[in-house]
Coordinates of C-alpha atoms in Angstrom, one line a residue:
M1 CA 5.7 53.7 24.2
M2 CA 6.9 54.0 20.6
R3 CA 9.8 51.6 21.3
L4 CA 7.4 49.1 22.8
R5 CA 5.1 49.2 19.8
I6 CA 8.0 48.8 17.4
S7 CA 9.2 45.8 19.4
Q8 CA 5.8 44.2 19.4
T9 CA 5.5 44.8 15.7
V10 CA 8.8 43.2 14.9
G11 CA 7.9 40.2 17.0
I12 CA 4.6 39.8 15.2
L13 CA 6.3 40.1 11.8
L14 CA 8.8 37.5 12.7
V15 CA 6.1 35.0 13.8
V16 CA 4.1 35.8 10.6
C17 CA 7.2 35.2 8.5
A18 CA 7.8 31.9 10.1
A19 CA 4.2 30.8 9.5
L20 CA 4.4 31.9 5.8
C21 CA 7.7 30.0 5.3
V22 CA 6.1 26.8 6.6
L23 CA 3.0 27.3 4.5
V24 CA 4.9 28.2 1.3
F25 CA 7.7 25.6 1.5
S26 CA 5.9 22.8 3.3
V27 CA 2.2 22.8 2.7
Y28 CA 2.2 24.3 -0.8
P29 CA 4.7 21.8 -2.3
L30 CA 2.9 18.8 -0.9
A31 CA -0.4 20.2 -2.1
A32 CA 1.2 20.6 -5.6
L33 CA 2.3 17.0 -5.5
F34 CA -1.1 15.7 -4.7
S35 CA -2.7 18.1 -7.2
R36 CA -0.5 16.9 -10.0
S37 CA -1.3 13.3 -9.3
L38 CA -5.0 14.1 -9.6
A39 CA -4.7 16.1 -12.8
G40 CA -6.6 14.9 -15.9
D41 CA -7.8 11.3 -16.0
F42 CA -6.4 10.5 -12.6
V43 CA -8.4 7.3 -12.2
T44 CA -6.8 5.7 -15.3
R45 CA -3.4 7.1 -14.4
F46 CA -3.6 5.8 -10.8
T47 CA -4.8 2.4 -12.0
Q48 CA -2.2 2.0 -14.7
T49 CA 0.7 3.4 -12.6
L50 CA 0.0 1.4 -9.5
G51 CA -0.7 -1.7 -11.6
D52 CA 2.6 -1.4 -13.4
S53 CA 4.3 -0.7 -10.1
G54 CA 3.1 -3.8 -8.4
P55 CA 6.4 -5.7 -8.6
L56 CA 8.2 -2.5 -7.7
V57 CA 6.2 -2.1 -4.5
I58 CA 6.8 -5.8 -3.6
Q59 CA 10.6 -5.4 -4.1
S60 CA 10.7 -2.2 -2.1
A61 CA 8.7 -3.9 0.7
Q62 CA 11.0 -6.9 0.7
V63 CA 14.1 -4.7 1.0
G64 CA 12.5 -2.5 3.6
I65 CA 11.4 -5.4 5.8
A66 CA 14.7 -7.2 5.6
V67 CA 16.6 -4.0 6.3
A68 CA 14.3 -3.1 9.2
V69 CA 14.7 -6.4 10.9
A70 CA 18.5 -6.7 10.3
S71 CA 19.2 -3.2 11.3
T72 CA 17.1 -3.2 14.5
V73 CA 18.5 -6.6 15.7
L74 CA 22.1 -5.3 15.1
A75 CA 21.3 -2.0 16.8
L76 CA 19.7 -3.7 19.8
I77 CA 22.7 -6.0 20.4
V78 CA 25.1 -3.1 20.1
A79 CA 23.0 -0.9 22.4
I80 CA 22.8 -3.6 25.0
C81 CA 26.6 -4.1 24.7
A82 CA 27.2 -0.4 25.3
S83 CA 24.6 -0.1 28.1
F84 CA 25.8 -3.0 30.2
S85 CA 29.6 -2.7 29.6
S86 CA 32.3 -0.3 30.6
R87 CA 32.2 3.5 30.0
G88 CA 35.0 3.0 27.4
M89 CA 32.8 0.6 25.4
R90 CA 29.9 3.0 25.6
R91 CA 32.1 5.9 24.3
A92 CA 33.5 3.7 21.5
V93 CA 30.0 2.7 20.3
L94 CA 28.7 6.3 20.5
G95 CA 31.7 7.6 18.6
A96 CA 31.2 5.0 15.9
A97 CA 27.5 5.7 15.6
L98 CA 27.9 9.4 15.5
A99 CA 30.6 9.2 12.9
S100 CA 28.3 7.1 10.7
I101 CA 25.4 9.5 11.1
V102 CA 27.4 12.5 10.0
S103 CA 29.0 10.7 7.1
P104 CA 27.8 11.0 3.5
P105 CA 25.1 8.4 2.6
F106 CA 27.3 6.9 -0.1
L107 CA 30.4 6.4 2.0
A108 CA 29.3 3.0 3.3
S109 CA 28.5 1.9 -0.3
L110 CA 31.9 3.1 -1.5
A111 CA 33.6 1.2 1.3
Y112 CA 31.5 -1.9 0.6
I113 CA 32.6 -1.9 -3.1
E114 CA 36.3 -1.3 -2.1
L115 CA 36.2 -4.2 0.4
F116 CA 33.9 -6.7 -1.2
G117 CA 33.7 -5.8 -4.9
R118 CA 35.1 -7.9 -7.8
R119 CA 38.5 -6.4 -7.1
G120 CA 37.8 -5.8 -3.4
L121 CA 40.6 -5.7 -0.8
I122 CA 39.0 -8.6 1.1
T123 CA 37.2 -10.7 -1.5
H124 CA 39.9 -10.5 -4.2
G125 CA 42.9 -9.3 -2.3
L126 CA 42.7 -11.8 0.6
L127 CA 40.4 -14.5 -0.5
G128 CA 41.1 -14.5 -4.3
L129 CA 37.4 -14.3 -5.1
S130 CA 35.8 -12.3 -7.9
I131 CA 32.1 -11.9 -6.9
S132 CA 29.6 -9.2 -7.6
P133 CA 28.7 -7.0 -4.7
Y134 CA 25.6 -5.6 -6.4
G135 CA 22.0 -6.6 -6.1
F136 CA 19.4 -7.3 -3.3
I137 CA 21.9 -8.6 -0.8
G138 CA 24.3 -5.7 -1.2
V139 CA 21.5 -3.1 -0.7
V140 CA 20.2 -4.9 2.4
I141 CA 23.7 -5.1 4.0
M142 CA 24.6 -1.5 3.3
Q143 CA 21.2 0.0 4.4
S144 CA 21.2 -2.2 7.5
V145 CA 24.7 -1.0 8.6
F146 CA 24.0 2.6 7.7
F147 CA 20.6 2.8 9.5
S148 CA 21.8 0.8 12.5
A149 CA 23.8 3.8 13.8
I150 CA 20.6 5.9 14.2
N151 CA 18.8 3.0 15.8
V152 CA 21.7 2.5 18.2
M153 CA 21.3 6.1 19.4
L154 CA 17.5 5.7 19.9
L155 CA 17.8 2.4 21.7
L156 CA 20.7 3.7 23.9
S157 CA 18.4 6.5 25.0
A158 CA 15.6 4.1 25.8
L159 CA 17.9 1.8 27.8
K160 CA 19.3 4.7 29.7
G161 CA 15.8 5.8 30.6
I162 CA 15.1 2.6 32.5
D163 CA 14.9 3.0 36.2
P164 CA 17.9 1.0 37.7
A165 CA 15.7 0.0 40.6
V166 CA 13.7 -2.3 38.3
I167 CA 16.8 -4.1 37.2
N168 CA 18.2 -4.2 40.8
A169 CA 15.0 -5.7 42.0
S170 CA 15.1 -8.5 39.4
R171 CA 18.7 -9.3 40.3
D172 CA 18.0 -9.3 44.0
A173 CA 15.1 -11.7 43.4
G174 CA 17.6 -14.2 42.0
A175 CA 17.0 -13.7 38.2
S176 CA 20.0 -14.4 36.0
P177 CA 21.3 -11.7 33.7
L178 CA 19.8 -13.4 30.7
R179 CA 16.4 -13.7 32.3
T180 CA 16.6 -10.0 33.5
L181 CA 17.5 -9.0 30.0
V182 CA 14.7 -11.0 28.3
C183 CA 11.9 -10.5 30.8
I184 CA 12.6 -7.0 32.2
V185 CA 14.8 -4.9 29.9
I186 CA 13.5 -5.8 26.4
P187 CA 9.8 -5.6 27.4
L188 CA 10.5 -2.1 28.8
I189 CA 11.9 -0.9 25.5
K190 CA 9.6 -2.8 23.2
H191 CA 8.0 0.3 21.9
S192 CA 11.3 1.8 21.0
I193 CA 12.3 -1.4 19.2
A194 CA 9.0 -1.2 17.3
A195 CA 9.7 2.4 16.5
C196 CA 13.2 1.4 15.1
L197 CA 11.5 -1.2 12.9
L198 CA 9.0 1.3 11.5
L199 CA 11.4 4.2 11.0
T200 CA 14.0 2.0 9.3
F201 CA 11.3 0.6 7.0
I202 CA 10.4 4.1 5.9
R203 CA 14.1 5.1 5.5
S204 CA 14.7 2.1 3.3
L205 CA 11.7 2.9 1.1
A206 CA 12.9 6.5 0.8
D207 CA 16.6 5.7 0.1
Y208 CA 17.5 6.5 -3.4
G209 CA 21.3 6.5 -3.4
T210 CA 22.1 2.9 -2.2
P211 CA 19.9 1.1 -4.7
I212 CA 21.3 3.3 -7.5
V213 CA 24.9 2.7 -6.5
I214 CA 25.0 -1.0 -5.6
G215 CA 21.5 -2.2 -6.5
G216 CA 22.4 -3.4 -9.9
G217 CA 19.1 -4.2 -11.6
L218 CA 17.1 -3.8 -8.3
E219 CA 14.5 -1.0 -8.7
T220 CA 12.6 0.6 -5.8
I221 CA 9.8 3.2 -5.5
A222 CA 12.4 5.9 -4.9
T223 CA 14.5 5.0 -8.0
A224 CA 11.3 4.7 -10.1
I225 CA 10.3 8.3 -9.1
Y226 CA 13.7 9.6 -10.3
E227 CA 13.4 7.5 -13.5
Q228 CA 9.9 8.9 -14.3
V229 CA 11.1 12.5 -13.8
V230 CA 14.6 12.4 -15.4
G231 CA 14.2 9.5 -17.9
Y232 CA 10.6 10.0 -19.2
S233 CA 9.7 13.5 -18.0
D234 CA 6.4 12.0 -16.8
L235 CA 5.7 14.2 -13.8
E236 CA 2.2 12.9 -13.4
S237 CA 3.3 9.2 -12.9
A238 CA 6.1 10.4 -10.7
A239 CA 3.5 12.3 -8.6
V240 CA 1.4 9.2 -8.3
L241 CA 4.4 7.2 -7.0
G242 CA 5.3 10.1 -4.7
V243 CA 1.7 10.2 -3.3
L244 CA 1.9 6.4 -2.7
L245 CA 5.2 6.8 -0.8
C246 CA 3.8 9.8 1.2
L247 CA 0.7 7.8 2.3
I248 CA 2.8 4.8 3.4
S249 CA 5.1 7.2 5.4
M250 CA 2.1 9.0 7.0
V251 CA 0.6 5.7 8.2
V252 CA 3.9 4.4 9.5
Y253 CA 4.6 7.7 11.3
A254 CA 1.1 7.7 12.8
I255 CA 1.8 4.3 14.3
Y256 CA 5.2 5.5 15.4
G257 CA 3.6 8.5 17.2
R258 CA 1.4 6.2 19.2
L259 CA 4.3 4.0 20.1
I260 CA 6.3 7.0 21.4
V261 CA 3.3 8.1 23.6
R262 CA 3.0 4.6 25.0
S263 CA 6.8 4.2 25.6
R264 CA 6.8 7.5 27.6
G265 CA 4.1 6.1 29.9
A266 CA 5.6 2.6 30.2
S267 CA 6.4 1.4 33.7
G268 CA 10.0 1.5 34.6
L269 CA 11.0 4.4 32.4
S270 CA 12.3 7.4 34.3
G271 CA 11.3 9.9 31.6
A272 CA 14.1 12.2 32.6
A273 CA 16.6 13.6 30.1
V274 CA 19.4 11.1 29.5
D275 CA 23.1 11.6 29.3
L276 CA 24.4 9.0 26.8
L277 CA 28.0 9.7 27.7
G278 CA 27.5 9.3 31.4
D279 CA 28.5 6.3 33.5
T280 CA 26.3 3.3 33.2
T281 CA 23.8 2.9 36.0
F282 CA 23.2 -0.8 35.6
S283 CA 26.0 -2.0 37.8
S284 CA 24.0 -5.0 39.1
L285 CA 23.7 -6.4 35.6
R286 CA 26.9 -7.6 34.0
L287 CA 26.6 -9.9 31.0
R288 CA 28.9 -12.9 31.4
G289 CA 29.5 -16.3 29.8
V290 CA 28.4 -17.0 26.2
L291 CA 25.9 -14.2 26.2
G292 CA 28.3 -11.6 27.4
I293 CA 31.0 -12.7 25.0
S294 CA 28.6 -12.8 22.0
V295 CA 27.2 -9.3 22.8
R296 CA 30.7 -7.9 23.2
V297 CA 31.9 -9.5 20.0
V298 CA 29.0 -7.9 18.0
G299 CA 29.7 -4.5 19.7
I300 CA 33.4 -4.7 18.9
L301 CA 32.7 -5.7 15.3
F302 CA 30.4 -2.8 14.9
V303 CA 33.1 -0.4 16.1
L304 CA 35.8 -2.1 14.0
F305 CA 33.6 -2.0 10.9
M306 CA 33.2 1.8 11.2
I307 CA 37.0 2.2 11.7
V308 CA 37.7 -0.1 8.7
Q309 CA 35.2 1.8 6.7
Y310 CA 37.0 5.1 7.1
G311 CA 40.4 3.4 6.7
T312 CA 39.2 1.9 3.4
I313 CA 38.0 5.4 2.2
A314 CA 41.4 6.9 3.2
H315 CA 43.2 4.1 1.3
A316 CA 41.1 4.7 -1.8
A317 CA 41.7 8.4 -1.7
L318 CA 45.5 8.1 -1.3
T319 CA 46.2 5.3 -3.8
R320 CA 45.9 4.8 -7.6
G321 CA 43.9 1.8 -8.7
V322 CA 42.7 -1.0 -6.4
G323 CA 44.4 -3.7 -4.3
W324 CA 46.7 -3.8 -1.4
N325 CA 49.7 -2.9 -3.5
A326 CA 48.1 0.1 -5.2
P327 CA 50.7 2.9 -5.4
F328 CA 50.5 6.0 -3.3
T329 CA 49.2 9.2 -5.0
L330 CA 47.9 12.6 -4.2
A331 CA 46.1 12.9 -7.5
N332 CA 42.7 12.5 -6.0
I333 CA 43.4 15.2 -3.4
Q334 CA 44.7 17.5 -6.1
H335 CA 41.6 16.8 -8.2
L336 CA 39.5 17.7 -5.2
I337 CA 41.3 21.0 -4.7
S338 CA 41.2 21.9 -8.4
F339 CA 37.8 20.8 -9.5
D340 CA 35.6 20.0 -6.5
A341 CA 36.5 22.7 -4.0
G342 CA 33.9 25.1 -5.5
S343 CA 31.1 22.5 -4.9
L344 CA 32.4 21.8 -1.4
I345 CA 32.4 25.6 -0.6
L346 CA 28.9 25.9 -2.1
S347 CA 27.7 23.0 0.1
I348 CA 29.1 24.7 3.2
E349 CA 27.3 27.9 2.3
Y350 CA 24.0 26.2 1.7
A351 CA 24.3 24.1 4.9
L352 CA 25.1 27.2 7.0
A353 CA 22.3 29.1 5.5
A354 CA 19.9 26.2 6.0
A355 CA 21.0 25.7 9.6
V356 CA 20.5 29.3 10.5
L357 CA 17.1 29.4 8.8
S358 CA 16.0 26.2 10.5
I359 CA 17.1 27.5 13.9
I360 CA 15.2 30.8 13.5
L361 CA 12.0 29.2 12.3
G362 CA 12.2 26.4 14.9
A363 CA 12.8 28.8 17.7
L364 CA 9.9 31.1 16.7
I365 CA 7.5 28.2 16.3
A366 CA 8.6 26.6 19.6
Y367 CA 8.3 29.9 21.4
M368 CA 4.8 30.4 20.1
R369 CA 3.8 26.9 21.1
T370 CA 5.4 26.9 24.5
L371 CA 5.2 30.4 25.8
F372 CA 2.5 32.2 23.9
A373 CA -0.4 29.9 23.3
H374 CA -2.6 27.7 25.6
P375 CA -3.5 24.4 23.8
A376 CA -7.3 25.0 24.2
S377 CA -7.2 28.6 22.9
P378 CA -7.7 29.5 19.2
V379 CA -4.1 30.6 19.0
G380 CA -3.0 27.4 20.6
R381 CA -4.9 25.3 18.0
L382 CA -3.5 27.4 15.2
T383 CA 0.0 26.9 16.6
S384 CA -0.5 23.1 16.8
V385 CA -1.6 23.1 13.1
L386 CA 1.5 25.2 12.2
E387 CA 3.7 22.8 14.1
F388 CA 2.1 19.8 12.3
A389 CA 2.7 21.5 9.0
A390 CA 6.3 22.1 9.9
T391 CA 6.7 18.4 10.9
M392 CA 5.3 16.9 7.6
P393 CA 8.5 17.4 5.5
Y394 CA 10.5 15.5 8.2
M395 CA 8.1 12.6 8.1
L396 CA 8.0 12.3 4.3
P397 CA 10.7 10.9 2.0
G398 CA 13.1 13.5 0.6
T399 CA 12.2 12.5 -3.0
C400 CA 8.6 13.4 -2.4
L401 CA 9.3 16.8 -0.9
G402 CA 11.8 17.5 -3.7
L403 CA 9.3 16.5 -6.3
G404 CA 6.7 18.7 -4.7
L405 CA 9.1 21.7 -4.6
I406 CA 9.9 21.4 -8.3
L407 CA 6.2 21.1 -9.2
A408 CA 5.3 24.1 -7.0
F409 CA 8.1 26.5 -8.0
N410 CA 8.7 25.9 -11.7
A411 CA 6.5 28.7 -12.9
T412 CA 5.9 32.4 -12.2
P413 CA 5.2 34.1 -9.9
L414 CA 7.2 31.8 -7.6
K415 CA 9.7 30.4 -10.0
L416 CA 12.6 29.4 -7.8
T417 CA 13.8 26.2 -9.6
G418 CA 17.5 26.5 -10.6
T419 CA 18.3 28.9 -7.8
G420 CA 20.2 28.4 -4.6
A421 CA 17.3 29.8 -2.5
I422 CA 15.1 26.8 -3.1
I423 CA 17.9 24.4 -2.1
V424 CA 18.4 26.3 1.2
F425 CA 14.7 26.4 1.9
A426 CA 14.4 22.7 1.1
L427 CA 17.2 21.7 3.4
A428 CA 15.9 23.9 6.2
I429 CA 12.3 22.8 6.0
K430 CA 13.3 19.1 5.9
Q431 CA 14.9 19.3 9.4
L432 CA 12.7 22.0 10.9
A433 CA 10.9 19.5 13.1
V434 CA 14.1 18.7 14.9
S435 CA 14.8 22.3 15.6
I436 CA 11.3 22.8 16.9
Q437 CA 11.6 19.9 19.3
S438 CA 15.0 21.0 20.5
F439 CA 13.8 24.5 21.3
S440 CA 10.5 23.2 22.7
G441 CA 12.4 21.1 25.2
A442 CA 14.4 24.1 26.3
F443 CA 11.5 26.5 26.5
S444 CA 9.4 24.0 28.5
Q445 CA 11.9 24.2 31.3
F446 CA 11.8 28.0 31.3
D447 CA 9.8 29.9 33.9
A448 CA 7.6 32.4 32.0
N449 CA 7.5 34.6 35.2
L450 CA 11.1 35.6 34.4
E451 CA 10.1 37.1 31.1
R452 CA 7.1 38.8 32.7
A453 CA 9.3 40.3 35.4
A454 CA 11.7 41.7 32.7
R455 CA 8.7 43.2 30.9
D456 CA 7.5 44.8 34.2
L457 CA 10.9 46.3 34.6
G458 CA 10.5 48.1 31.3
A459 CA 12.2 45.7 28.9
S460 CA 10.6 45.3 25.5
R461 CA 9.5 41.8 24.4
L462 CA 12.5 41.3 22.2
E463 CA 14.8 42.5 25.0
A464 CA 13.1 40.2 27.5
I465 CA 13.5 37.2 25.1
R466 CA 17.2 38.2 24.6
D467 CA 17.9 38.4 28.3
T468 CA 15.8 35.6 29.7
V469 CA 14.9 33.0 27.0
L470 CA 18.0 32.9 24.8
P471 CA 20.4 32.1 27.6
V472 CA 18.5 28.9 28.5
S473 CA 18.4 27.9 24.8
R474 CA 22.1 27.4 24.3
R475 CA 22.0 23.6 24.3
A476 CA 19.0 23.6 22.0
F477 CA 20.8 25.9 19.6
M478 CA 23.8 23.6 19.6
V479 CA 21.7 20.5 18.9
A480 CA 19.5 22.2 16.3
F481 CA 22.5 23.7 14.4
A482 CA 24.5 20.4 14.5
N483 CA 21.6 18.4 13.2
A484 CA 20.6 20.9 10.5
F485 CA 24.2 21.6 9.3
S486 CA 25.2 17.9 9.3
T487 CA 22.1 16.8 7.5
A488 CA 22.3 19.6 4.9
M489 CA 25.9 18.7 4.1
V490 CA 25.0 15.1 3.3
S491 CA 21.4 15.4 2.0
Y492 CA 20.8 14.1 -1.4
S493 CA 17.2 13.0 -2.1
V494 CA 15.5 16.2 -0.9
V495 CA 17.5 18.3 -3.5
L496 CA 17.7 15.6 -6.1
F497 CA 15.4 17.5 -8.5
L498 CA 16.5 21.0 -7.5
V499 CA 20.2 20.9 -8.3
V500 CA 21.3 22.2 -11.7
P501 CA 24.9 22.4 -13.1
G502 CA 25.3 25.9 -11.8
N503 CA 24.7 25.0 -8.1
K504 CA 26.0 21.5 -7.9
T505 CA 26.9 20.5 -4.4
A506 CA 29.7 18.2 -3.1
I507 CA 27.3 15.3 -2.4
F508 CA 26.4 15.3 -6.1
E509 CA 30.0 15.4 -7.2
L510 CA 30.5 12.4 -4.9
F511 CA 27.6 10.6 -6.5
D512 CA 28.8 11.3 -10.1
A513 CA 32.3 10.1 -9.3
L514 CA 31.0 7.0 -7.7
S515 CA 28.6 6.3 -10.6
S516 CA 31.5 6.7 -13.0
G517 CA 33.7 4.3 -11.2
K518 CA 36.2 7.0 -10.1
Y519 CA 36.4 5.6 -6.5
G520 CA 39.5 7.5 -5.6
Q521 CA 37.9 10.8 -6.4
A522 CA 34.7 9.8 -4.6
A523 CA 36.7 8.8 -1.5
A524 CA 38.5 12.1 -1.4
I525 CA 35.2 14.0 -1.6
S526 CA 33.8 11.7 1.1
L527 CA 36.7 12.5 3.4
A528 CA 36.4 16.2 2.8
I529 CA 32.6 16.3 3.5
T530 CA 33.1 14.2 6.7
L531 CA 36.0 16.4 7.9
V532 CA 34.0 19.6 7.3
V533 CA 31.0 18.3 9.3
L534 CA 33.2 17.1 12.2
V535 CA 35.2 20.4 12.4
V536 CA 32.1 22.6 12.3
N537 CA 30.3 20.5 14.9
A538 CA 33.4 20.6 17.1
V539 CA 33.6 24.4 16.8
V540 CA 29.9 24.8 17.7
F541 CA 30.4 22.6 20.7
L542 CA 33.4 24.6 21.9
L543 CA 31.5 27.9 21.4
F544 CA 28.2 26.8 23.1
G545 CA 28.7 23.5 24.9
R546 CA 31.7 24.7 27.1
K547 CA 30.0 28.0 27.9
K548 CA 27.0 26.1 29.1
E549 CA 29.2 24.0 31.3
R550 CA 31.0 27.0 32.8
S551 CA 27.7 28.8 33.4

């Protein structure tokens, strides 16, 4: 009896700790952000700040709209190419998209400068031109390419969810591949396309790194927040801009949520879990002629660009200077080992800690929602509120969460600024929503009667969870860890205001090298970060993915 009570007490304490973490590091910082924006004569401040930021908002919206349209169109063509082509093409597209997702956010900008800058390998080395890669066009191109990888994954999942019988019926009725694509396939995934547009728009508004690196004189809301904090120490004006960005994000995500609900209920979508690496099921629809060639050319160019991007980074890391004839050198690698290894190790430590924390919190909240609480019960409503609070940081731009954290934890009794703890919590809370969804999907397929049977046989609650729940959560753990670790290694905006010289991570060393024009050193750091992410993810897959297959 005593053992059972101890087990129940431990379980309750774990759940309470998870709830407190969400309240303290999610709700409290956002409340601090809104509170700071309303301090003093907030009416005058709002009017003045928003009035002065009118051109800024217009510029940000122009960039966001252009990037959303370009990225979604590119991703749609690439996803169609992968879905209606051979398995090899699908694997190539998936590999290119995944490599782009786990890469540092500045890698594409660095490759862009190396290829198309004033002394770029293509513009100057091959074409003899000396053009500036900076400004509006450069930001739109880089954001479109970088965000297209995520959109490709989303659209591939939507396309894979289409019932093949719908396409077969269209082809049997005599419709051409083009007509089937335009009248059947695209309407079935229209909500996913709209979701890509909305999410890309928000990502563009929240992106701080790309405009800073290649924006030239282009200023956006995200860069203005940084300027107000670092340049002018005007936290109130920064909070006003942060609140504006938060409100825009909340509206867009509310629309996105409705689109997702509608897409799940759309006719022709199977709704089953999809295997993106599996063989294509659309054997009746093969794109041929001009349409097929055009789609395949875009898909091949997408894959080639990702390959060239990494090749360019490797070239920059292993050469001195610029140009095709730049001499080989290991100086950049030696500099990485001598001066940046500490920051890289610190990044790994923070990412591992954030991933573990995100998994623990996500599993506890998902377990509460799925197995403990009925939606109509008081506990169920409380769990829903807790889940929404845990999801908010994921919805909001990283600069807003980072600004809220520095406002919330820069004074006693919760003074955490300047410590590694606040960085770990920020990285974990930012991706907590993904962990919750991963474990919720696993727990929803679990038969609660198995746990009850284990309890009836004398097992404590913790023992029952260990023996019945955790074994079915292996894939959820793998997905949650891979996402949390990969994101933490390359996150920049969420910890932008939290990093101090004593806990500088590799991504900030990369940004400093890039801003200083030390492209070789920046390339070496980029390769190191990417290699670490790929190796860790491969190890996690070998430890958990293969065991799942054998079981």
